[in-house]
CSV table of C-alpha atoms and ligand atoms in Angstrom, one decimal:
chain,number,residue,atom,x,y,z
A,24,MET,CA,32.1,-56.7,66.2
A,25,SER,CA,32.8,-58.5,62.8
A,26,ARG,CA,33.3,-56.6,59.5
A,27,ARG,CA,30.9,-58.1,57.0
A,28,GLU,CA,30.8,-57.0,53.3
A,29,LEU,CA,27.4,-55.5,52.5
A,30,HIS,CA,26.0,-55.9,49.2
A,31,PRO,CA,23.5,-53.5,47.5
A,32,ARG,CA,20.6,-54.8,45.5
A,33,ALA,CA,21.2,-57.0,42.4
A,34,GLY,CA,22.2,-55.1,39.5
A,35,TYR,CA,24.2,-52.3,41.3
A,36,GLU,CA,27.6,-53.7,40.4
A,37,GLN,CA,26.8,-52.6,36.8
A,38,ILE,CA,25.9,-49.1,37.6
A,39,ARG,CA,28.7,-46.6,37.5
A,40,LEU,CA,28.7,-43.2,39.1
A,41,TYR,CA,28.0,-40.5,36.6
A,42,ALA,CA,31.5,-39.2,35.3
A,43,PRO,CA,30.9,-36.9,32.4
A,44,GLY,CA,34.4,-35.4,32.5
A,45,PRO,CA,37.0,-33.6,34.8
A,46,GLU,CA,35.3,-31.7,37.6
A,47,ARG,CA,37.1,-28.4,37.5
A,48,GLU,CA,36.7,-25.0,36.2
A,49,PHE,CA,37.3,-24.2,32.5
A,50,THR,CA,37.6,-20.6,30.9
A,51,ILE,CA,34.9,-21.9,28.5
A,52,ASP,CA,32.8,-24.8,29.5
A,53,LEU,CA,30.5,-26.3,26.8
A,54,SER,CA,30.2,-29.7,27.9
A,55,ASP,CA,27.0,-29.9,29.8
A,56,ASN,CA,24.2,-28.1,27.5
A,57,THR,CA,23.3,-25.5,30.2
A,58,ASN,CA,22.3,-22.0,29.3
A,59,ARG,CA,25.8,-20.3,28.5
A,60,TRP,CA,23.9,-16.8,28.7
A,61,GLY,CA,23.3,-17.5,32.5
A,62,MET,CA,19.9,-17.5,34.2
A,63,PRO,CA,16.9,-14.9,34.0
A,64,PRO,CA,17.8,-11.8,36.0
A,65,GLU,CA,14.2,-12.2,37.5
A,66,ALA,CA,15.3,-15.5,38.9
A,67,MET,CA,18.3,-14.2,40.5
A,68,ALA,CA,16.4,-11.5,42.0
A,69,ALA,CA,13.8,-14.1,43.5
A,70,LEU,CA,16.8,-16.1,44.9
A,71,ARG,CA,18.3,-12.8,46.6
A,72,ASP,CA,14.8,-11.8,48.1
A,73,ALA,CA,14.0,-15.4,49.6
A,74,THR,CA,13.1,-14.8,53.1
A,75,SER,CA,14.7,-16.5,56.2
A,76,ASN,CA,11.0,-17.6,57.0
A,77,ALA,CA,10.6,-19.1,53.6
A,78,LEU,CA,13.8,-21.1,53.8
A,79,THR,CA,13.6,-22.2,57.4
A,80,ARG,CA,10.1,-23.8,56.7
A,81,TYR,CA,9.7,-26.8,54.2
A,82,PRO,CA,8.7,-26.1,50.6
A,83,SER,CA,5.3,-26.9,49.4
A,84,LEU,CA,4.6,-30.7,49.6
A,85,TYR,CA,4.2,-31.3,45.8
A,86,GLY,CA,4.9,-27.9,44.3
A,87,GLY,CA,1.4,-26.7,44.0
A,88,ARG,CA,2.2,-23.1,42.8
A,89,LEU,CA,4.9,-24.4,40.5
A,90,LYS,CA,2.6,-26.9,39.1
A,91,ALA,CA,0.0,-24.1,38.3
A,92,LEU,CA,2.7,-22.0,36.5
A,93,LEU,CA,4.0,-25.2,34.5
A,94,ALA,CA,0.5,-26.2,33.4
A,95,ASP,CA,0.0,-22.7,32.2
A,96,TYR,CA,3.3,-22.6,30.4
A,97,CYS,CA,2.5,-26.2,28.7
A,98,GLY,CA,-1.3,-25.6,28.3
A,99,VAL,CA,-2.4,-28.5,30.4
A,100,THR,CA,-4.3,-28.8,33.7
A,101,PRO,CA,-2.2,-28.6,36.9
A,102,ASP,CA,-3.2,-32.2,37.7
A,103,MET,CA,-1.1,-33.2,34.7
A,104,ILE,CA,2.1,-32.0,36.1
A,105,VAL,CA,4.4,-33.7,38.3
A,106,THR,CA,7.7,-31.7,39.5
A,107,GLY,CA,10.8,-33.2,40.7
A,108,THR,CA,14.6,-32.7,41.7
A,109,GLY,CA,15.6,-32.0,38.0
A,110,SER,CA,14.0,-34.0,35.4
A,111,ASP,CA,16.3,-36.8,36.7
A,112,GLY,CA,13.9,-36.7,39.7
A,113,VAL,CA,10.9,-37.2,37.5
A,114,LEU,CA,12.5,-40.1,35.2
A,115,GLU,CA,13.8,-42.3,38.0
A,116,PRO,CA,10.6,-42.3,40.2
A,117,ALA,CA,8.5,-42.9,36.9
A,118,ILE,CA,10.5,-46.1,36.4
A,119,ARG,CA,10.0,-47.2,39.8
A,120,ALA,CA,6.2,-46.4,39.7
A,121,PHE,CA,5.7,-48.2,36.4
A,122,GLY,CA,8.1,-50.9,36.2
A,123,GLU,CA,8.7,-54.0,38.0
A,124,PRO,CA,12.1,-55.5,38.9
A,125,GLY,CA,12.9,-57.7,35.9
A,126,ASP,CA,11.0,-55.8,33.3
A,127,ARG,CA,12.8,-54.4,30.3
A,128,LEU,CA,13.3,-50.8,29.6
A,129,ALA,CA,13.9,-50.0,25.7
A,130,HIS,CA,15.8,-46.9,24.9
A,131,PRO,CA,17.5,-45.8,21.7
A,132,ASP,CA,21.4,-46.0,21.6
A,133,PRO,CA,23.1,-43.9,21.9
A,134,THR,CA,20.8,-41.6,24.0
A,135,PHE,CA,20.7,-39.9,27.6
A,136,VAL,CA,23.4,-42.1,29.4
A,137,MET,CA,21.6,-42.0,33.0
A,138,ILE,CA,18.6,-43.9,31.6
A,139,GLY,CA,20.3,-47.2,31.6
A,140,ALA,CA,21.3,-46.4,35.3
A,141,PHE,CA,17.9,-45.3,36.4
A,142,ALA,CA,16.5,-48.6,35.0
A,143,ARG,CA,19.0,-50.7,37.0
A,144,MET,CA,18.6,-48.7,40.3
A,145,ASN,CA,15.0,-50.1,40.1
A,146,GLY,CA,15.8,-53.6,39.0
A,147,LEU,CA,14.8,-53.2,35.5
A,148,ILE,CA,16.9,-54.2,32.5
A,149,PRO,CA,17.9,-51.8,30.0
A,150,ALA,CA,17.4,-53.0,26.3
A,151,PRO,CA,19.4,-50.5,24.0
A,152,VAL,CA,18.1,-50.3,20.3
A,153,PRO,CA,20.5,-48.7,17.8
A,154,LEU,CA,19.2,-45.5,16.4
A,155,ARG,CA,18.8,-45.6,12.5
A,156,PRO,CA,21.5,-44.2,10.3
A,157,ASP,CA,19.7,-40.9,10.1
A,158,TYR,CA,19.5,-40.8,14.0
A,159,ASP,CA,15.7,-41.4,14.1
A,160,VAL,CA,14.4,-44.1,16.6
A,161,ASP,CA,13.9,-47.6,15.0
A,162,ALA,CA,10.3,-47.9,15.8
A,163,PRO,CA,10.0,-51.6,14.9
A,164,GLY,CA,13.2,-52.4,16.6
A,165,MET,CA,11.9,-50.6,19.9
A,166,LEU,CA,8.6,-52.3,19.7
A,167,ALA,CA,10.4,-55.9,19.3
A,168,ALA,CA,12.3,-55.3,22.5
A,169,GLY,CA,9.3,-56.6,24.6
A,170,ALA,CA,9.7,-53.7,27.0
A,171,ARG,CA,7.5,-52.7,29.9
A,172,ILE,CA,8.8,-49.0,29.6
A,173,VAL,CA,10.0,-47.2,26.6
A,174,TYR,CA,12.2,-44.2,26.8
A,175,LEU,CA,12.5,-41.9,24.1
A,176,CYS,CA,14.5,-38.6,23.9
A,177,SER,CA,13.6,-35.8,21.5
A,178,PRO,CA,15.7,-34.0,20.5
A,179,ASN,CA,18.0,-36.7,21.4
A,180,ASN,CA,20.9,-36.4,23.6
A,181,PRO,CA,23.8,-36.6,22.4
A,182,THR,CA,22.9,-36.8,18.5
A,183,GLY,CA,20.7,-33.5,18.7
A,184,GLY,CA,17.9,-34.2,16.2
A,185,ALA,CA,14.4,-34.5,17.1
A,186,LEU,CA,12.8,-37.9,16.5
A,187,SER,CA,10.2,-38.2,13.7
A,188,PRO,CA,6.8,-37.7,14.8
A,189,ASN,CA,5.8,-40.7,12.7
A,190,SER,CA,8.1,-43.0,14.6
A,191,VAL,CA,7.2,-41.7,17.9
A,192,GLY,CA,3.3,-41.9,17.1
A,193,ARG,CA,3.8,-45.5,16.0
A,194,ILE,CA,5.7,-46.4,19.3
A,195,VAL,CA,2.9,-44.8,21.4
A,196,GLY,CA,0.2,-46.5,19.3
A,197,GLU,CA,1.6,-50.0,19.9
A,198,THR,CA,3.0,-49.8,23.3
A,199,THR,CA,0.8,-50.5,26.3
A,200,GLY,CA,3.2,-49.8,29.0
A,201,LEU,CA,4.6,-46.4,29.9
A,202,VAL,CA,6.3,-44.3,27.0
A,203,ILE,CA,8.6,-41.5,28.3
A,204,VAL,CA,9.5,-38.8,25.8
A,205,ASP,CA,12.4,-36.8,27.4
A,206,GLU,CA,12.1,-33.3,26.0
A,207,ALA,CA,15.0,-31.7,28.1
A,208,TYR,CA,15.8,-29.5,24.8
A,209,ALA,CA,12.1,-28.7,23.9
A,210,GLU,CA,12.7,-25.1,24.1
A,211,PHE,CA,15.1,-25.2,21.1
A,212,ALA,CA,13.0,-27.6,18.9
A,213,ALA,CA,10.0,-26.8,16.4
A,214,ALA,CA,7.7,-29.5,17.8
A,215,ASP,CA,6.9,-31.4,20.8
A,216,ALA,CA,4.8,-34.5,22.2
A,217,LEU,CA,2.3,-32.6,24.3
A,218,ASP,CA,-0.6,-33.6,21.9
A,219,LEU,CA,0.4,-37.3,22.4
A,220,VAL,CA,0.1,-36.8,26.2
A,221,ARG,CA,-3.3,-35.0,25.8
A,222,ALA,CA,-4.3,-38.0,23.6
A,223,ASN,CA,-3.1,-41.0,25.5
A,224,GLY,CA,-3.1,-42.2,29.2
A,225,HIS,CA,0.4,-43.9,29.0
A,226,VAL,CA,2.7,-41.1,27.7
A,227,LEU,CA,5.0,-39.1,30.1
A,228,VAL,CA,6.9,-36.1,28.7
A,229,THR,CA,9.5,-34.9,31.0
A,230,ARG,CA,11.3,-31.4,30.8
A,231,THR,CA,13.6,-29.3,33.0
A,232,LEU,CA,14.6,-25.9,33.9
A,233,SER,CA,18.3,-26.9,33.7
A,234,LYS,CA,18.8,-26.2,30.1
A,235,ALA,CA,17.1,-23.1,28.4
A,236,PHE,CA,16.0,-21.7,31.7
A,237,GLY,CA,19.5,-21.6,33.1
A,238,LEU,CA,18.6,-23.2,36.5
A,239,ALA,CA,20.6,-26.4,36.4
A,240,GLY,CA,22.2,-25.7,39.9
A,241,LEU,CA,18.8,-25.6,41.5
A,242,ARG,CA,17.6,-29.0,40.2
A,243,ILE,CA,14.1,-28.4,38.9
A,244,GLY,CA,12.5,-30.6,36.5
A,245,TYR,CA,8.8,-31.7,35.6
A,246,GLY,CA,6.7,-34.4,33.9
A,247,ILE,CA,3.4,-34.0,31.8
A,248,ALA,CA,1.1,-37.0,31.8
A,249,ALA,CA,-2.3,-38.1,32.4
A,250,PRO,CA,-3.4,-37.2,36.1
A,251,ALA,CA,-3.3,-40.8,37.2
A,252,VAL,CA,0.3,-41.3,35.9
A,253,ALA,CA,1.4,-37.9,37.3
A,254,SER,CA,-0.2,-39.0,40.8
A,255,ALA,CA,1.7,-42.3,40.7
A,256,ILE,CA,5.0,-40.7,40.0
A,257,GLU,CA,4.4,-38.2,42.9
A,258,LYS,CA,3.9,-41.1,45.2
A,259,ALA,CA,7.3,-42.5,44.0
A,260,ARG,CA,9.2,-39.3,44.3
A,261,GLY,CA,7.7,-38.4,47.7
A,262,PRO,CA,7.0,-34.9,49.3
A,263,TYR,CA,9.3,-31.7,49.4
A,264,ALA,CA,11.2,-32.8,46.3
A,265,VAL,CA,11.9,-29.1,45.0
A,266,SER,CA,13.6,-26.9,47.5
A,267,ALA,CA,11.9,-23.5,48.5
A,268,ALA,CA,14.8,-21.5,46.9
A,269,ALA,CA,14.4,-23.6,43.8
A,270,GLU,CA,10.6,-23.0,43.7
A,271,ALA,CA,10.9,-19.3,44.1
A,272,ALA,CA,13.5,-19.1,41.2
A,273,ALA,CA,11.3,-21.1,39.0
A,274,ALA,CA,8.3,-19.1,39.5
A,275,ALA,CA,10.2,-16.1,38.6
A,276,ALA,CA,11.8,-17.8,35.5
A,277,LEU,CA,8.4,-19.0,34.2
A,278,GLY,CA,6.6,-15.6,35.0
A,279,PRO,CA,8.6,-12.2,34.6
A,280,GLY,CA,11.8,-13.9,33.4
A,281,ARG,CA,10.2,-16.0,30.5
A,282,ALA,CA,10.8,-13.4,27.9
A,283,TRP,CA,14.6,-13.4,28.7
A,284,VAL,CA,14.6,-17.2,28.4
A,285,GLU,CA,12.7,-17.3,25.1
A,286,ALA,CA,15.0,-14.6,23.6
A,287,ARG,CA,18.2,-16.6,24.7
A,288,ALA,CA,16.7,-19.7,23.3
A,289,ARG,CA,16.1,-18.1,19.9
A,290,GLU,CA,19.6,-16.7,20.0
A,291,ALA,CA,21.0,-20.2,20.8
A,292,VAL,CA,19.3,-21.7,17.7
A,293,GLY,CA,20.9,-18.8,15.5
A,294,VAL,CA,24.5,-19.3,17.2
A,295,ARG,CA,23.9,-23.2,16.5
A,296,GLU,CA,23.3,-22.9,12.9
A,297,ARG,CA,26.0,-20.4,12.4
A,298,PHE,CA,28.7,-22.7,14.2
A,299,ALA,CA,27.4,-25.7,12.3
A,300,SER,CA,28.3,-23.8,9.1
A,301,ALA,CA,31.7,-22.8,10.5
A,302,LEU,CA,32.4,-26.3,11.5
A,303,ARG,CA,31.6,-27.5,7.9
A,304,ARG,CA,34.2,-25.1,6.6
A,305,LEU,CA,36.7,-26.7,9.0
A,306,GLY,CA,35.9,-30.0,7.3
A,307,LEU,CA,33.8,-31.4,10.1
A,308,GLU,CA,30.4,-32.9,10.0
A,309,PRO,CA,27.9,-31.8,12.6
A,310,ALA,CA,24.7,-33.8,12.7
A,311,PRO,CA,21.4,-31.7,12.1
A,312,SER,CA,20.3,-30.4,15.7
A,313,ASP,CA,17.1,-29.2,17.1
A,314,ALA,CA,18.8,-28.6,20.6
A,315,ASN,CA,21.2,-26.1,22.1
A,316,PHE,CA,24.2,-28.3,21.1
A,317,LEU,CA,25.9,-29.9,18.2
A,318,PHE,CA,27.1,-33.6,17.9
A,319,VAL,CA,30.1,-34.0,15.9
A,320,PRO,CA,31.4,-37.4,14.9
A,321,VAL,CA,35.3,-37.1,14.4
A,322,ARG,CA,38.0,-39.7,14.7
A,323,GLY,CA,40.2,-38.9,17.5
A,324,ALA,CA,37.5,-36.9,19.3
A,325,ILE,CA,38.8,-38.1,22.8
A,326,GLY,CA,42.2,-36.9,22.1
A,327,LEU,CA,40.9,-33.7,20.5
A,328,ALA,CA,38.7,-32.9,23.5
A,329,ALA,CA,41.8,-33.4,25.8
A,330,ARG,CA,43.9,-30.9,23.8
A,331,LEU,CA,41.0,-28.4,23.9
A,332,SER,CA,40.7,-28.8,27.6
A,333,GLU,CA,44.6,-27.9,27.9
A,334,ARG,CA,43.4,-24.7,26.3
A,335,GLY,CA,40.8,-24.1,28.9
A,336,ILE,CA,38.0,-25.3,26.7
A,337,ALA,CA,35.6,-28.2,28.0
A,338,VAL,CA,33.5,-30.0,25.4
A,339,ARG,CA,32.0,-33.5,25.9
A,340,ALA,CA,33.8,-36.3,24.2
A,341,PHE,CA,32.3,-39.8,23.6
A,342,GLY,CA,34.1,-42.9,22.5
A,343,GLY,CA,32.8,-46.5,21.8
A,344,LEU,CA,29.5,-45.2,20.5
A,345,SER,CA,27.5,-47.7,18.4
A,346,PRO,CA,28.5,-47.1,14.7
A,347,VAL,CA,24.8,-46.5,13.6
A,348,SER,CA,25.6,-44.0,11.0
A,349,ASP,CA,28.4,-43.7,8.3
A,350,ALA,CA,29.9,-40.7,10.2
A,351,LEU,CA,30.1,-42.8,13.3
A,352,ARG,CA,31.7,-45.8,11.5
A,353,THR,CA,34.1,-43.4,9.9
A,354,SER,CA,35.0,-41.9,13.4
A,355,GLY,CA,35.3,-45.1,15.0
A,356,GLY,CA,32.6,-44.4,17.4
A,357,GLU,CA,34.0,-41.2,18.7
A,358,ALA,CA,32.3,-37.8,18.7
A,359,LEU,CA,32.2,-34.4,20.3
A,360,ARG,CA,29.1,-32.7,21.7
A,361,ILE,CA,29.5,-28.9,21.7
A,362,ASN,CA,27.2,-26.6,23.6
A,363,VAL,CA,26.4,-23.4,22.2
A,364,ALA,CA,27.1,-20.1,23.8
A,365,PRO,CA,27.3,-16.5,22.9
A,366,TRP,CA,28.9,-16.1,19.4
A,367,PRO,CA,32.2,-14.4,20.6
A,368,THR,CA,32.8,-17.6,22.8
A,369,MET,CA,32.2,-19.7,19.8
A,370,GLU,CA,34.8,-18.0,17.6
A,371,GLN,CA,37.2,-18.7,20.3
A,372,VAL,CA,36.4,-22.4,20.1
A,373,LEU,CA,36.5,-22.3,16.3
A,374,ASP,CA,40.0,-20.8,16.6
A,375,ALA,CA,41.2,-23.7,19.1
A,376,LEU,CA,39.7,-26.3,16.8
A,377,GLN,CA,41.2,-24.9,13.6
A,378,GLN,CA,44.7,-25.0,15.2
A,379,GLU,CA,44.3,-28.4,16.8
A,380,LEU,CA,42.9,-29.8,13.5
A,381,HIS,CA,45.9,-28.2,11.6
A,382,ASP,CA,48.4,-29.7,14.2
A,383,ASP,CA,47.3,-33.0,13.4
B,419,LIG,C1,20.1,-32.6,30.9
B,419,LIG,C2,19.4,-33.7,30.6
B,419,LIG,C3,18.4,-34.3,31.6
B,419,LIG,C4,18.5,-33.9,33.0
B,419,LIG,O1,18.2,-32.8,33.4
B,419,LIG,P1,18.1,-32.3,34.8
B,419,LIG,O2,16.7,-31.7,34.7
B,419,LIG,O3,19.1,-31.5,35.1
B,419,LIG,O4,17.9,-33.5,35.9
B,419,LIG,C5,17.5,-35.2,31.2
B,419,LIG,N1,17.5,-35.6,30.0
B,419,LIG,C6,18.4,-35.2,29.1
B,419,LIG,C7,18.2,-35.8,27.7
B,419,LIG,C8,19.3,-34.2,29.3
B,419,LIG,O5,20.1,-33.9,28.4
């Protein structure tokens, strides 16, 4: 038997495995924008009550019951919903369903880092377009990219702000291919793009139960689009994508657990604003945020994050970001992204930051 080298399809050498930071336990982990208050108790109870019979059998084919609940939550009809294994599990099959190998996928830079990998996995070519200095999307730049698929993220990860409705509307109006609006942080923002979905057959909004709903470990996401778009994405994602346990917890979180979720989201917004003021008093410059995290351009962010991690505190550090704003030029493209948590936790982070910035 000869040992031959086996190559994956073209473009895979440019895909790196996702490695956002060290995979270990921290006393305080504010690195991944999950719900630091936990999950709705009703969802926990649903997981405990899942019967052996329910878990021995396959879950529903395409998440029918969950689609009905999500449709009600979003104010659309169930045929406009597609569920997935996290919103990653909607984004990736959407690109497969609506892009051909060799097509370009335009996305703002910086944005959710996985989107370039999802494009390459399907043979598409990522076309990054720098954000404007105010972190809004550059609509003319995106339109000039000659892309078959346009990806937008609002509020944008990692910069935190919502994109302006004008820019998003213009991109939707002048694009014929699929326009994706990733709303992973919709529950913390004042506006959303659901009206654009209702009015346009080529817009897909993706959302998740990983952030405000506190269920990241269960991997539940969904998309909202015209029925024909939702149905094509279902073909690409295949049956049984959301596990029975995840489906049960999601149903509880969307139903009896929803009041808990909404109250925690409101609290997160309050903590975010209070934490932003405290950071400004430390001389830092957090960008305006519509999400459950703050983006803080600061020179030496990578070293700062490493020192915080020695204190048992994890935050996400970025380096090499495109210098799209004055703040990112001053910071040399380095920034921290800090998730919000109950206020006493944020006070510990402020103490640590104050000491580390002082020691500099
Ligand atoms: C967290 C995140 C996701 C992925 O969420 P999952 O539903 O857990 O796959 C997608 N997009 C953005 C912008 C995110 O921040």
